[in-house]
Tab-separated table of C-alpha atoms and ligand atoms in Angstrom:
chain	number	residue	atom	x	y	z
A	1	MET	CA	0.002	0.005	-0.002
A	2	ARG	CA	1.275	3.454	-0.960
A	3	TYR	CA	0.384	6.656	0.850
A	4	ILE	CA	-0.105	10.007	-0.860
A	5	SER	CA	-0.225	13.574	0.412
A	6	THR	CA	-3.463	15.572	0.572
A	7	ARG	CA	-1.654	18.494	-1.070
A	8	GLY	CA	-0.549	16.486	-4.062
A	9	GLU	CA	3.135	17.460	-4.275
A	10	ALA	CA	5.108	15.359	-1.795
A	11	PRO	CA	6.341	11.938	-2.965
A	12	ALA	CA	4.226	8.860	-2.255
A	13	LEU	CA	5.623	6.767	0.618
A	14	GLY	CA	5.322	3.230	1.967
A	15	PHE	CA	4.007	2.452	5.445
A	16	GLU	CA	7.371	2.587	7.236
A	17	ASP	CA	8.176	6.053	6.036
A	18	VAL	CA	4.671	7.308	6.704
A	19	LEU	CA	4.967	6.008	10.235
A	20	LEU	CA	8.192	7.964	10.802
A	21	THR	CA	7.089	11.205	9.140
A	22	GLY	CA	5.046	14.084	10.504
A	23	LEU	CA	3.562	16.339	7.873
A	24	ALA	CA	4.318	15.608	4.244
A	25	THR	CA	6.986	17.909	2.745
A	26	ASP	CA	4.265	19.874	0.930
A	27	GLY	CA	2.477	20.548	4.226
A	28	GLY	CA	-0.200	17.925	3.568
A	29	LEU	CA	-1.219	14.786	5.453
A	30	TYR	CA	-0.695	11.249	4.244
A	31	VAL	CA	-3.644	9.054	3.280
A	32	PRO	CA	-3.737	5.589	1.667
A	33	GLU	CA	-3.720	5.703	-2.091
A	34	SER	CA	-6.666	3.272	-2.044
A	35	LEU	CA	-8.628	1.575	0.704
A	36	PRO	CA	-9.154	-2.139	1.213
A	37	HIS	CA	-12.823	-3.124	0.782
A	38	PHE	CA	-14.425	-6.012	2.683
A	39	SER	CA	-17.580	-7.808	1.540
A	40	LEU	CA	-20.481	-8.334	3.969
A	41	GLU	CA	-19.714	-12.000	3.871
A	42	GLU	CA	-16.141	-11.438	4.948
A	43	ILE	CA	-17.119	-9.021	7.721
A	44	ARG	CA	-19.759	-11.477	8.912
A	45	SER	CA	-17.103	-14.178	9.212
A	46	TRP	CA	-15.301	-12.006	11.809
A	47	ARG	CA	-18.129	-12.284	14.359
A	48	GLY	CA	-16.893	-13.436	17.702
A	49	LEU	CA	-13.202	-12.760	17.045
A	50	PRO	CA	-11.153	-11.451	19.966
A	51	TYR	CA	-10.328	-7.736	19.566
A	52	ALA	CA	-6.677	-8.265	18.613
A	53	GLU	CA	-7.612	-10.754	15.913
A	54	LEU	CA	-10.247	-8.420	14.470
A	55	ALA	CA	-7.642	-5.648	14.538
A	56	TYR	CA	-5.389	-7.864	12.442
A	57	LYS	CA	-8.101	-8.440	9.832
A	58	VAL	CA	-8.972	-4.776	9.525
A	59	MET	CA	-5.456	-3.325	9.583
A	60	TYR	CA	-3.211	-5.829	7.883
A	61	PRO	CA	-3.829	-4.510	4.334
A	62	PHE	CA	-2.387	-1.165	5.455
A	63	VAL	CA	0.908	-2.562	6.743
A	64	GLU	CA	1.499	-5.749	4.745
A	65	ASP	CA	4.397	-4.384	2.721
A	66	ALA	CA	6.294	-3.534	5.902
A	67	ILE	CA	5.464	-6.202	8.476
A	68	PRO	CA	5.139	-10.000	8.208
A	69	ALA	CA	1.709	-11.256	9.320
A	70	ASP	CA	2.964	-13.174	12.371
A	71	ASP	CA	4.927	-10.230	13.691
A	72	PHE	CA	1.942	-7.970	13.312
A	73	ARG	CA	-0.359	-10.422	15.072
A	74	LYS	CA	2.060	-10.671	17.962
A	75	MET	CA	2.269	-6.901	18.224
A	76	LEU	CA	-1.540	-6.610	18.310
A	77	ASP	CA	-1.846	-9.308	20.965
A	78	GLU	CA	0.567	-7.380	23.164
A	79	THR	CA	-1.056	-4.034	22.447
A	80	TYR	CA	-4.586	-5.004	23.398
A	81	SER	CA	-3.646	-7.221	26.323
A	82	VAL	CA	-2.747	-4.132	28.375
A	83	PHE	CA	-6.392	-3.013	28.373
A	84	SER	CA	-8.259	-3.661	31.587
A	85	HIS	CA	-11.377	-5.213	30.086
A	86	GLN	CA	-11.462	-8.588	28.342
A	87	ALA	CA	-13.582	-7.169	25.530
A	88	VAL	CA	-11.091	-4.276	25.145
A	89	ALA	CA	-13.879	-1.945	23.922
A	90	PRO	CA	-16.989	-3.029	25.840
A	91	LEU	CA	-20.461	-1.657	25.078
A	92	VAL	CA	-22.717	-0.279	27.771
A	93	GLN	CA	-26.431	0.169	27.106
A	94	LEU	CA	-28.062	3.491	28.014
A	95	ASP	CA	-31.488	2.972	26.525
A	96	THR	CA	-33.312	0.996	23.862
A	97	ASN	CA	-30.936	0.928	20.917
A	98	GLU	CA	-28.643	3.445	22.578
A	99	TRP	CA	-25.105	2.517	23.590
A	100	VAL	CA	-21.785	3.853	24.791
A	101	MET	CA	-18.635	2.100	23.602
A	102	GLU	CA	-16.111	2.381	26.434
A	103	LEU	CA	-12.803	3.235	24.832
A	104	PHE	CA	-11.148	4.184	28.117
A	105	ARG	CA	-9.986	0.851	29.469
A	106	GLY	CA	-6.382	1.443	28.429
A	107	PRO	CA	-3.460	2.591	30.635
A	108	THR	CA	-4.280	6.324	30.504
A	109	LEU	CA	-8.077	6.036	30.529
A	110	ALA	CA	-8.741	7.686	27.175
A	111	PHE	CA	-9.318	6.325	23.671
A	112	LYS	CA	-5.934	7.572	22.510
A	113	ASP	CA	-4.410	4.445	24.068
A	114	PHE	CA	-5.891	2.348	21.252
A	115	ALA	CA	-3.625	4.025	18.746
A	116	LEU	CA	-0.642	5.050	20.855
A	117	GLN	CA	-0.104	1.649	22.472
A	118	LEU	CA	0.186	0.294	18.951
A	119	LEU	CA	2.213	3.222	17.624
A	120	GLY	CA	4.959	2.724	20.220
A	121	ARG	CA	5.313	-0.922	19.229
A	122	LEU	CA	5.225	-0.154	15.510
A	123	LEU	CA	7.927	2.460	15.907
A	124	ASP	CA	10.212	0.187	17.850
A	125	TYR	CA	9.716	-2.662	15.384
A	126	VAL	CA	10.507	-0.582	12.337
A	127	LEU	CA	13.424	1.250	14.005
A	128	GLU	CA	14.976	-2.001	15.182
A	129	LYS	CA	14.836	-3.308	11.639
A	130	ARG	CA	16.427	-0.135	10.306
A	131	ASN	CA	18.872	0.216	13.176
A	132	GLN	CA	17.688	3.787	13.601
A	133	HIS	CA	16.763	6.040	16.528
A	134	VAL	CA	14.144	8.769	16.527
A	135	VAL	CA	13.161	11.584	18.836
A	136	ILE	CA	9.465	12.131	19.408
A	137	MET	CA	8.460	15.667	20.154
A	138	GLY	CA	4.893	16.529	20.928
A	139	ALA	CA	2.756	19.189	22.573
A	140	THR	CA	-0.174	18.307	24.719
A	141	SER	CA	-3.029	19.968	26.531
A	142	GLY	CA	-3.583	16.694	28.384
A	143	ASP	CA	-4.592	13.313	26.946
A	144	THR	CA	-2.238	12.938	23.984
A	145	GLY	CA	0.887	13.393	26.103
A	146	SER	CA	0.110	10.749	28.660
A	147	ALA	CA	-1.048	8.214	26.073
A	148	ALA	CA	2.079	8.847	23.982
A	149	ILE	CA	4.366	8.449	27.006
A	150	GLU	CA	2.666	5.229	28.046
A	151	GLY	CA	2.861	3.999	24.451
A	152	CYS	CA	6.575	4.688	24.116
A	153	ARG	CA	7.918	4.025	27.612
A	154	ARG	CA	9.336	0.648	26.653
A	155	CYS	CA	10.635	1.658	23.221
A	156	GLU	CA	14.363	1.147	22.908
A	157	HIS	CA	14.748	3.238	19.813
A	158	VAL	CA	12.753	6.284	20.822
A	159	ASP	CA	13.314	9.245	23.091
A	160	ILE	CA	10.144	11.121	23.842
A	161	PHE	CA	9.861	14.795	24.787
A	162	ILE	CA	6.392	16.044	25.659
A	163	LEU	CA	5.760	19.758	26.163
A	164	HIS	CA	2.819	20.813	28.300
A	165	PRO	CA	1.812	24.315	29.404
A	166	HIS	CA	3.134	24.790	32.958
A	167	GLN	CA	0.317	24.861	35.533
A	168	ARG	CA	-2.350	24.691	32.827
A	169	VAL	CA	-3.142	20.978	32.661
A	170	SER	CA	-5.251	19.179	35.252
A	171	GLU	CA	-3.421	17.449	38.102
A	172	VAL	CA	-4.575	13.993	36.983
A	173	GLN	CA	-3.365	14.670	33.478
A	174	ARG	CA	0.010	16.061	34.643
A	175	ARG	CA	0.620	13.169	36.979
A	176	GLN	CA	-0.251	10.647	34.300
A	177	MET	CA	2.661	12.051	32.308
A	178	THR	CA	5.182	12.936	34.968
A	179	THR	CA	5.009	9.807	37.126
A	180	VAL	CA	6.028	7.445	34.311
A	181	GLN	CA	9.648	6.460	34.954
A	182	GLY	CA	12.090	5.800	32.150
A	183	ASP	CA	15.362	7.171	30.840
A	184	ASN	CA	13.799	7.892	27.462
A	185	ILE	CA	10.881	9.895	28.844
A	186	HIS	CA	11.160	13.651	29.226
A	187	ASN	CA	8.389	15.985	30.361
A	188	ILE	CA	8.884	19.678	29.756
A	189	ALA	CA	6.593	22.203	31.434
A	190	VAL	CA	6.727	25.366	29.302
A	191	LYS	CA	6.020	28.685	30.968
A	192	GLY	CA	3.417	29.520	28.335
A	193	ASN	CA	0.148	28.224	26.938
A	194	PHE	CA	-0.692	25.233	24.735
A	195	ASP	CA	-0.335	27.282	21.541
A	196	ASP	CA	3.211	28.230	22.563
A	197	CYS	CA	4.039	24.536	23.031
A	198	GLN	CA	2.550	23.654	19.683
A	199	ARG	CA	4.385	26.453	17.926
A	200	MET	CA	7.710	25.202	19.291
A	201	VAL	CA	7.003	21.702	18.092
A	202	LYS	CA	6.067	22.967	14.630
A	203	GLU	CA	9.181	25.095	14.417
A	204	SER	CA	11.368	22.194	15.520
A	205	PHE	CA	9.905	19.861	12.864
A	206	GLY	CA	10.512	22.586	10.286
A	207	ASN	CA	14.205	22.854	11.193
A	208	GLN	CA	15.700	19.823	12.894
A	209	SER	CA	19.315	20.972	12.832
A	210	PHE	CA	19.372	21.272	16.636
A	211	LEU	CA	19.598	17.477	16.710
A	212	GLY	CA	22.917	17.653	14.913
A	213	GLY	CA	21.672	15.888	11.792
A	214	LYS	CA	22.091	12.544	13.538
A	215	THR	CA	18.465	11.678	13.998
A	216	GLN	CA	14.967	12.658	13.062
A	217	LEU	CA	11.799	13.832	14.748
A	218	ALA	CA	8.677	11.649	14.638
A	219	ALA	CA	5.103	12.773	15.312
A	220	VAL	CA	2.617	11.272	17.735
A	221	ASN	CA	-0.329	13.565	17.113
A	222	SER	CA	-3.183	12.470	14.910
A	223	ILE	CA	-1.522	13.729	11.758
A	224	ASN	CA	0.299	10.384	12.022
A	225	TRP	CA	-1.580	7.962	9.771
A	226	ALA	CA	-0.987	4.968	12.066
A	227	ARG	CA	-3.163	6.557	14.705
A	228	ILE	CA	-6.136	6.874	12.394
A	229	MET	CA	-5.639	3.318	11.179
A	230	ALA	CA	-5.857	1.861	14.685
A	231	GLN	CA	-9.119	3.692	15.354
A	232	ILE	CA	-10.966	2.075	12.420
A	233	VAL	CA	-11.051	-1.257	14.198
A	234	TYR	CA	-13.465	-0.460	16.997
A	235	TYR	CA	-16.199	0.639	14.614
A	236	PHE	CA	-16.125	-2.903	13.215
A	237	GLN	CA	-16.038	-4.334	16.752
A	238	ALA	CA	-19.125	-2.414	17.898
A	239	SER	CA	-21.074	-3.239	14.787
A	240	LEU	CA	-20.308	-6.959	14.968
A	241	ALA	CA	-21.370	-7.031	18.600
A	242	LEU	CA	-24.774	-5.569	17.803
A	243	GLY	CA	-25.815	-7.573	14.750
A	244	GLY	CA	-23.701	-5.990	12.033
A	245	PRO	CA	-22.995	-6.179	9.207
A	246	ASP	CA	-26.580	-7.348	8.691
A	247	ARG	CA	-27.950	-4.164	10.123
A	248	SER	CA	-26.435	-0.720	9.880
A	249	MET	CA	-25.244	1.338	12.830
A	250	ALA	CA	-25.141	5.025	13.766
A	251	PHE	CA	-22.165	6.507	15.608
A	252	SER	CA	-21.780	9.761	17.515
A	253	VAL	CA	-18.206	10.869	18.004
A	254	PRO	CA	-16.900	13.595	20.380
A	255	THR	CA	-14.627	15.481	18.024
A	256	GLY	CA	-11.685	17.835	18.206
A	257	ASN	CA	-9.099	17.237	15.517
A	258	PHE	CA	-11.444	15.051	13.439
A	259	GLY	CA	-9.212	11.974	13.834
A	260	ASP	CA	-11.577	9.596	15.543
A	261	ILE	CA	-14.572	10.353	13.381
A	262	PHE	CA	-12.479	10.250	10.215
A	263	ALA	CA	-11.688	6.660	11.186
A	264	GLY	CA	-15.457	5.961	11.246
A	265	TYR	CA	-15.829	7.448	7.796
A	266	LEU	CA	-13.068	5.113	6.603
A	267	ALA	CA	-14.727	2.079	8.209
A	268	LYS	CA	-17.826	2.877	6.185
A	269	LYS	CA	-15.823	3.208	2.970
A	270	MET	CA	-14.216	-0.137	3.712
A	271	GLY	CA	-17.617	-1.828	3.612
A	272	LEU	CA	-19.082	-1.537	7.114
A	273	PRO	CA	-22.774	-0.560	6.963
A	274	ILE	CA	-22.956	2.772	8.822
A	275	SER	CA	-26.061	4.859	8.200
A	276	GLN	CA	-25.196	7.897	10.301
A	277	LEU	CA	-22.035	9.592	11.625
A	278	VAL	CA	-22.554	12.469	14.064
A	279	ILE	CA	-19.808	15.056	14.628
A	280	ALA	CA	-20.192	16.167	18.247
A	281	THR	CA	-18.253	19.292	19.232
A	282	ASN	CA	-18.126	21.569	22.252
A	283	ARG	CA	-18.211	25.392	21.912
A	284	ASN	CA	-15.106	25.128	19.730
A	285	ASP	CA	-17.452	24.333	16.915
A	286	ILE	CA	-15.655	25.110	13.656
A	287	LEU	CA	-16.793	21.764	12.219
A	288	HIS	CA	-20.407	22.215	13.234
A	289	ARG	CA	-20.426	25.726	11.750
A	290	PHE	CA	-19.002	24.389	8.513
A	291	MET	CA	-21.553	21.562	8.348
A	292	SER	CA	-24.411	23.986	9.075
A	293	GLY	CA	-23.460	26.885	6.837
A	294	ASN	CA	-20.555	25.978	4.513
A	295	LYS	CA	-18.200	28.420	6.143
A	296	TYR	CA	-14.873	27.212	7.500
A	297	GLU	CA	-13.694	29.962	9.813
A	298	GLN	CA	-11.406	30.091	12.852
A	299	HIS	CA	-12.801	31.610	15.992
A	300	GLN	CA	-11.058	32.368	19.285
A	301	LEU	CA	-10.254	29.368	21.445
A	302	GLU	CA	-12.817	28.761	24.207
A	303	HIS	CA	-11.832	26.920	27.367
A	304	THR	CA	-14.503	24.349	28.125
A	305	LEU	CA	-15.189	21.484	30.513
A	306	SER	CA	-14.118	19.130	27.709
A	307	PRO	CA	-10.515	20.357	27.209
A	308	SER	CA	-9.428	17.540	24.894
A	309	MET	CA	-11.761	18.978	22.272
A	310	ASP	CA	-10.637	22.581	22.692
A	311	ILE	CA	-9.269	23.388	19.231
A	312	MET	CA	-9.498	26.243	16.743
A	313	VAL	CA	-8.893	24.206	13.580
A	314	SER	CA	-9.297	20.479	13.006
A	315	SER	CA	-6.136	19.161	11.432
A	316	ASN	CA	-7.554	15.879	10.123
A	317	PHE	CA	-10.430	17.621	8.408
A	318	GLU	CA	-7.944	18.121	5.589
A	319	ARG	CA	-8.137	14.388	4.930
A	320	LEU	CA	-11.883	14.621	4.350
A	321	LEU	CA	-11.551	17.760	2.229
A	322	PHE	CA	-9.174	15.807	-0.023
A	323	ASP	CA	-11.924	13.241	-0.714
A	324	LEU	CA	-14.596	15.909	-1.065
A	325	HIS	CA	-12.452	17.457	-3.800
A	326	GLY	CA	-12.079	14.256	-5.758
A	327	ARG	CA	-8.557	13.827	-4.338
A	328	ASP	CA	-7.321	16.948	-6.106
A	329	GLY	CA	-4.308	17.929	-4.007
A	330	ALA	CA	-3.839	21.267	-5.742
A	331	ALA	CA	-7.419	22.301	-4.880
A	332	VAL	CA	-6.915	21.312	-1.226
A	333	LYS	CA	-3.641	23.237	-1.070
A	334	THR	CA	-5.265	26.435	-2.343
A	335	LEU	CA	-8.269	26.012	-0.068
A	336	LEU	CA	-6.200	25.541	3.071
A	337	GLU	CA	-3.788	28.327	2.257
A	338	ASN	CA	-6.805	30.574	1.974
A	339	ALA	CA	-8.313	29.170	5.144
A	340	ALA	CA	-5.213	30.271	7.056
A	341	LYS	CA	-6.014	33.863	6.074
A	342	GLY	CA	-9.799	34.003	6.555
A	343	PRO	CA	-13.112	32.194	6.143
A	344	VAL	CA	-13.507	29.833	3.159
A	345	SER	CA	-16.377	27.883	1.558
A	346	ILE	CA	-16.404	24.969	-0.847
A	347	GLU	CA	-18.572	24.474	-3.915
A	348	ASP	CA	-22.181	23.884	-2.965
A	349	TYR	CA	-22.437	20.344	-4.381
A	350	ARG	CA	-19.309	19.282	-2.465
A	351	TRP	CA	-20.708	20.732	0.753
A	352	LYS	CA	-24.037	18.960	0.180
A	353	HIS	CA	-22.087	15.739	-0.217
A	354	ALA	CA	-20.388	16.361	3.152
A	355	ARG	CA	-23.804	16.876	4.724
A	356	LYS	CA	-24.907	13.503	3.394
A	357	LEU	CA	-21.915	11.887	5.074
A	358	PHE	CA	-22.146	13.636	8.483
A	359	ASP	CA	-24.591	15.239	10.860
A	360	SER	CA	-23.285	17.614	13.518
A	361	ASP	CA	-24.090	19.329	16.739
A	362	ALA	CA	-22.313	21.682	19.180
A	363	VAL	CA	-22.925	21.310	22.909
A	364	ASP	CA	-22.132	23.971	25.507
A	365	ASP	CA	-20.868	23.406	29.055
A	366	LYS	CA	-24.242	23.742	30.684
A	367	THR	CA	-25.837	21.153	28.384
A	368	THR	CA	-22.831	18.915	28.920
A	369	CYS	CA	-23.436	19.023	32.685
A	370	ASP	CA	-27.183	18.502	32.226
A	371	THR	CA	-26.445	15.389	30.172
A	372	ILE	CA	-24.016	14.003	32.770
A	373	ARG	CA	-26.688	14.522	35.422
A	374	ASP	CA	-29.591	13.129	33.305
A	375	VAL	CA	-27.745	9.958	32.405
A	376	TYR	CA	-26.587	9.425	35.970
A	377	GLU	CA	-30.124	9.867	37.266
A	378	GLN	CA	-31.514	7.528	34.606
A	379	ASN	CA	-28.902	4.761	34.804
A	380	GLU	CA	-26.447	5.428	37.624
A	381	TYR	CA	-23.848	5.615	34.911
A	382	LEU	CA	-21.282	8.389	34.978
A	383	LEU	CA	-20.210	9.979	31.711
A	384	ASP	CA	-17.061	12.015	31.299
A	385	PRO	CA	-17.741	15.472	29.748
A	386	HIS	CA	-16.452	14.510	26.274
A	387	THR	CA	-18.635	11.415	26.109
A	388	ALA	CA	-21.567	13.420	27.446
A	389	ILE	CA	-21.250	15.734	24.457
A	390	GLY	CA	-21.385	12.670	22.202
A	391	VAL	CA	-24.502	11.354	23.922
A	392	ARG	CA	-26.250	14.723	23.733
A	393	ALA	CA	-25.433	15.123	20.030
A	394	ALA	CA	-26.578	11.546	19.392
A	395	ARG	CA	-29.935	12.270	20.986
A	396	ASN	CA	-30.341	15.572	19.120
A	397	CYS	CA	-29.348	14.277	15.691
A	398	ARG	CA	-30.753	10.767	15.662
A	399	ARG	CA	-32.579	9.919	12.434
A	400	ASP	CA	-33.904	6.389	12.907
A	401	SER	CA	-34.704	4.862	16.287
A	402	ALA	CA	-34.545	1.352	14.769
A	403	VAL	CA	-30.801	1.787	14.145
A	404	PRO	CA	-28.481	1.251	17.132
A	405	MET	CA	-26.855	4.566	18.084
A	406	ILE	CA	-23.378	4.120	19.543
A	407	THR	CA	-21.557	7.016	21.196
A	408	LEU	CA	-17.803	6.628	21.473
A	409	GLY	CA	-16.910	6.901	25.179
A	410	THR	CA	-13.611	8.717	24.820
A	411	ALA	CA	-12.487	9.116	28.442
A	412	HIS	CA	-13.036	7.797	31.947
A	413	PRO	CA	-14.984	10.210	34.194
A	414	ALA	CA	-12.245	10.151	36.856
A	415	LYS	CA	-10.023	12.110	34.489
A	416	PHE	CA	-12.390	15.070	34.639
A	417	PRO	CA	-13.741	15.379	38.174
A	418	ASP	CA	-14.410	19.148	37.780
A	419	ALA	CA	-17.117	18.563	35.209
A	420	ILE	CA	-18.777	15.931	37.357
A	421	ALA	CA	-18.758	18.324	40.320
A	422	GLU	CA	-20.140	21.123	38.189
A	423	SER	CA	-23.036	18.965	37.073
A	424	GLY	CA	-24.230	19.023	40.682
A	425	LEU	CA	-23.754	15.335	41.395
A	426	SER	CA	-22.318	14.440	44.749
A	427	VAL	CA	-20.846	11.180	43.469
A	428	LYS	CA	-17.030	11.235	43.080
A	429	PRO	CA	-15.634	9.278	40.126
A	430	GLN	CA	-12.988	6.825	41.348
A	431	LEU	CA	-9.734	6.118	39.561
A	432	PRO	CA	-9.458	2.435	38.641
A	433	ALA	CA	-7.335	0.238	40.935
A	434	HIS	CA	-4.172	0.343	38.781
A	435	MET	CA	-4.079	4.127	39.203
A	436	ALA	CA	-5.373	4.512	42.703
A	437	ASP	CA	-1.944	5.623	43.997
A	438	LEU	CA	-1.430	8.219	41.249
A	439	PHE	CA	-1.319	11.050	43.764
A	440	GLU	CA	1.468	9.409	45.775
A	441	ARG	CA	3.782	8.604	42.895
A	442	GLU	CA	6.963	10.597	42.345
A	443	GLU	CA	6.830	13.169	39.561
A	444	ARG	CA	9.607	14.110	37.180
A	445	TYR	CA	9.528	17.146	34.883
A	446	THR	CA	11.579	20.168	33.927
A	447	VAL	CA	10.184	23.679	33.824
A	448	LEU	CA	11.590	25.755	30.954
A	449	ASP	CA	11.039	29.295	29.741
A	450	ASN	CA	8.745	29.938	26.793
A	451	ASN	CA	11.705	30.000	24.436
A	452	VAL	CA	12.288	27.625	21.565
A	453	SER	CA	16.087	27.577	21.708
A	454	GLU	CA	16.013	26.724	25.395
A	455	VAL	CA	13.659	23.818	24.680
A	456	GLN	CA	15.689	22.642	21.712
A	457	GLY	CA	18.875	22.886	23.752
A	458	PHE	CA	17.342	20.698	26.428
A	459	ILE	CA	16.346	18.080	23.859
A	460	ALA	CA	19.747	18.162	22.161
A	461	LYS	CA	21.402	17.517	25.500
A	462	HIS	CA	19.125	14.789	26.761
A	463	TRP	CA	18.305	12.425	23.940
A	464	LYS	CA	20.081	9.124	24.287
A	465	ASN	CA	22.698	9.319	21.568
A	466	ALA	CA	23.542	12.939	22.260
B	1	PLP	C1	-8.479	13.549	21.819
B	1	PLP	C2	-9.822	13.443	22.450
B	1	PLP	C3	-11.002	13.733	21.736
B	1	PLP	C4	-10.990	14.239	20.313
B	1	PLP	O1	-10.546	13.311	19.375
B	1	PLP	P1	-10.154	13.736	17.896
B	1	PLP	O2	-9.652	12.500	17.255
B	1	PLP	O3	-9.108	14.794	18.028
B	1	PLP	O4	-11.370	14.250	17.234
B	1	PLP	C5	-12.217	13.550	22.380
B	1	PLP	N1	-12.275	13.132	23.670
B	1	PLP	C6	-11.169	12.838	24.368
B	1	PLP	C7	-11.306	12.406	25.791
B	1	PLP	C8	-9.902	13.000	23.789
B	1	PLP	O5	-8.814	12.708	24.529
């Protein structure tokens, strides 16, 4: 399988190179040149498979040029055995034909573990084969950093540097990053905000000379194709558990950077019967505004009770725009260059096509809290604020009550106790047993000034081969 850039100019790459690259050299994102397609008969034959085996069936076509089947199977077995539920992604019923898929049974209690546990193993496998070492540099406002650190902690060929805004992430989130011990793990608290962190990462990818030309930077954010790939699997898993592929399913997806829901769109293109995909956003609703009025326009960042969805632009939306434009990279390049300067629209028939593919809704903090409270009162089931947004959007946008509606449960409620408290519930979400001592564990991080050369100097000095 070859991968091509959404901006049409960078060279096509194989899986290994795509794994190790951030943005394409033309500024675009890599997507598969073509998708595998599975017949209903084939999908039906996967009923009852353990999660790791299903993951193999769905993902192998994407990696087969780079990894022998047995090695990939072994990697998947290891990846999904660290989850704390036998079903890996269990379904919980909220109401007749209404479900939450719990994607927070991994080590850091958010769905990002599904992809990052695999990504760490993929990186180490490919780097071992190539006898190469990479430095991962990433910025986080919370969930991505901890999942990436957990995913890479045992990698021998990777040093990981995660920048977070000093004193601006929640204590649970900070401790999930800073209490992981390992020589190759480096947490940097930047005296600035998340945008400052992200800017430094971008600048460093643009000019990597501070590493002395000896190594390269790799990306762990959702511009990395391997992350999207790993997220396709659980759409198949949920469908098969509820009578698919012989009935279609609806999914509601709490969305920030459009990675998770893009994976659902791909599952559908690969043959899974999905009749509805709901984009659920918080007040940072650029996607909902686009879907409602064909205007793609950046607004100011709003801080909400669902911080993992606090974004101004959705990086993976570019991958959808590429398809909406008949895979015309030049058109996407022009559109996104214009979008950086001001509001843009797309041709009406393309926008109408997007509206056929997706419904959307934006949910404010008050409605998020109301939903947490309603669902708790109905079922004694506690939603985290991101999942609550998904449930609310599912209920608002639902088209056919005969079709199972599945909301992706993206985080464990104990990660976001503030939102639970604000919803007026007196119940306190408990951390699962394996994390119960989080607040006693020793932390390790370095506070640095909001200054890119200071951060780069720190990395140059501390990566293993330096
Ligand atoms: C990252 C994250 C999201 C948003 O996912 P995208 O793939 O960026 O759309 C939603 N909820 C939680 C808890 C997250 O960590």
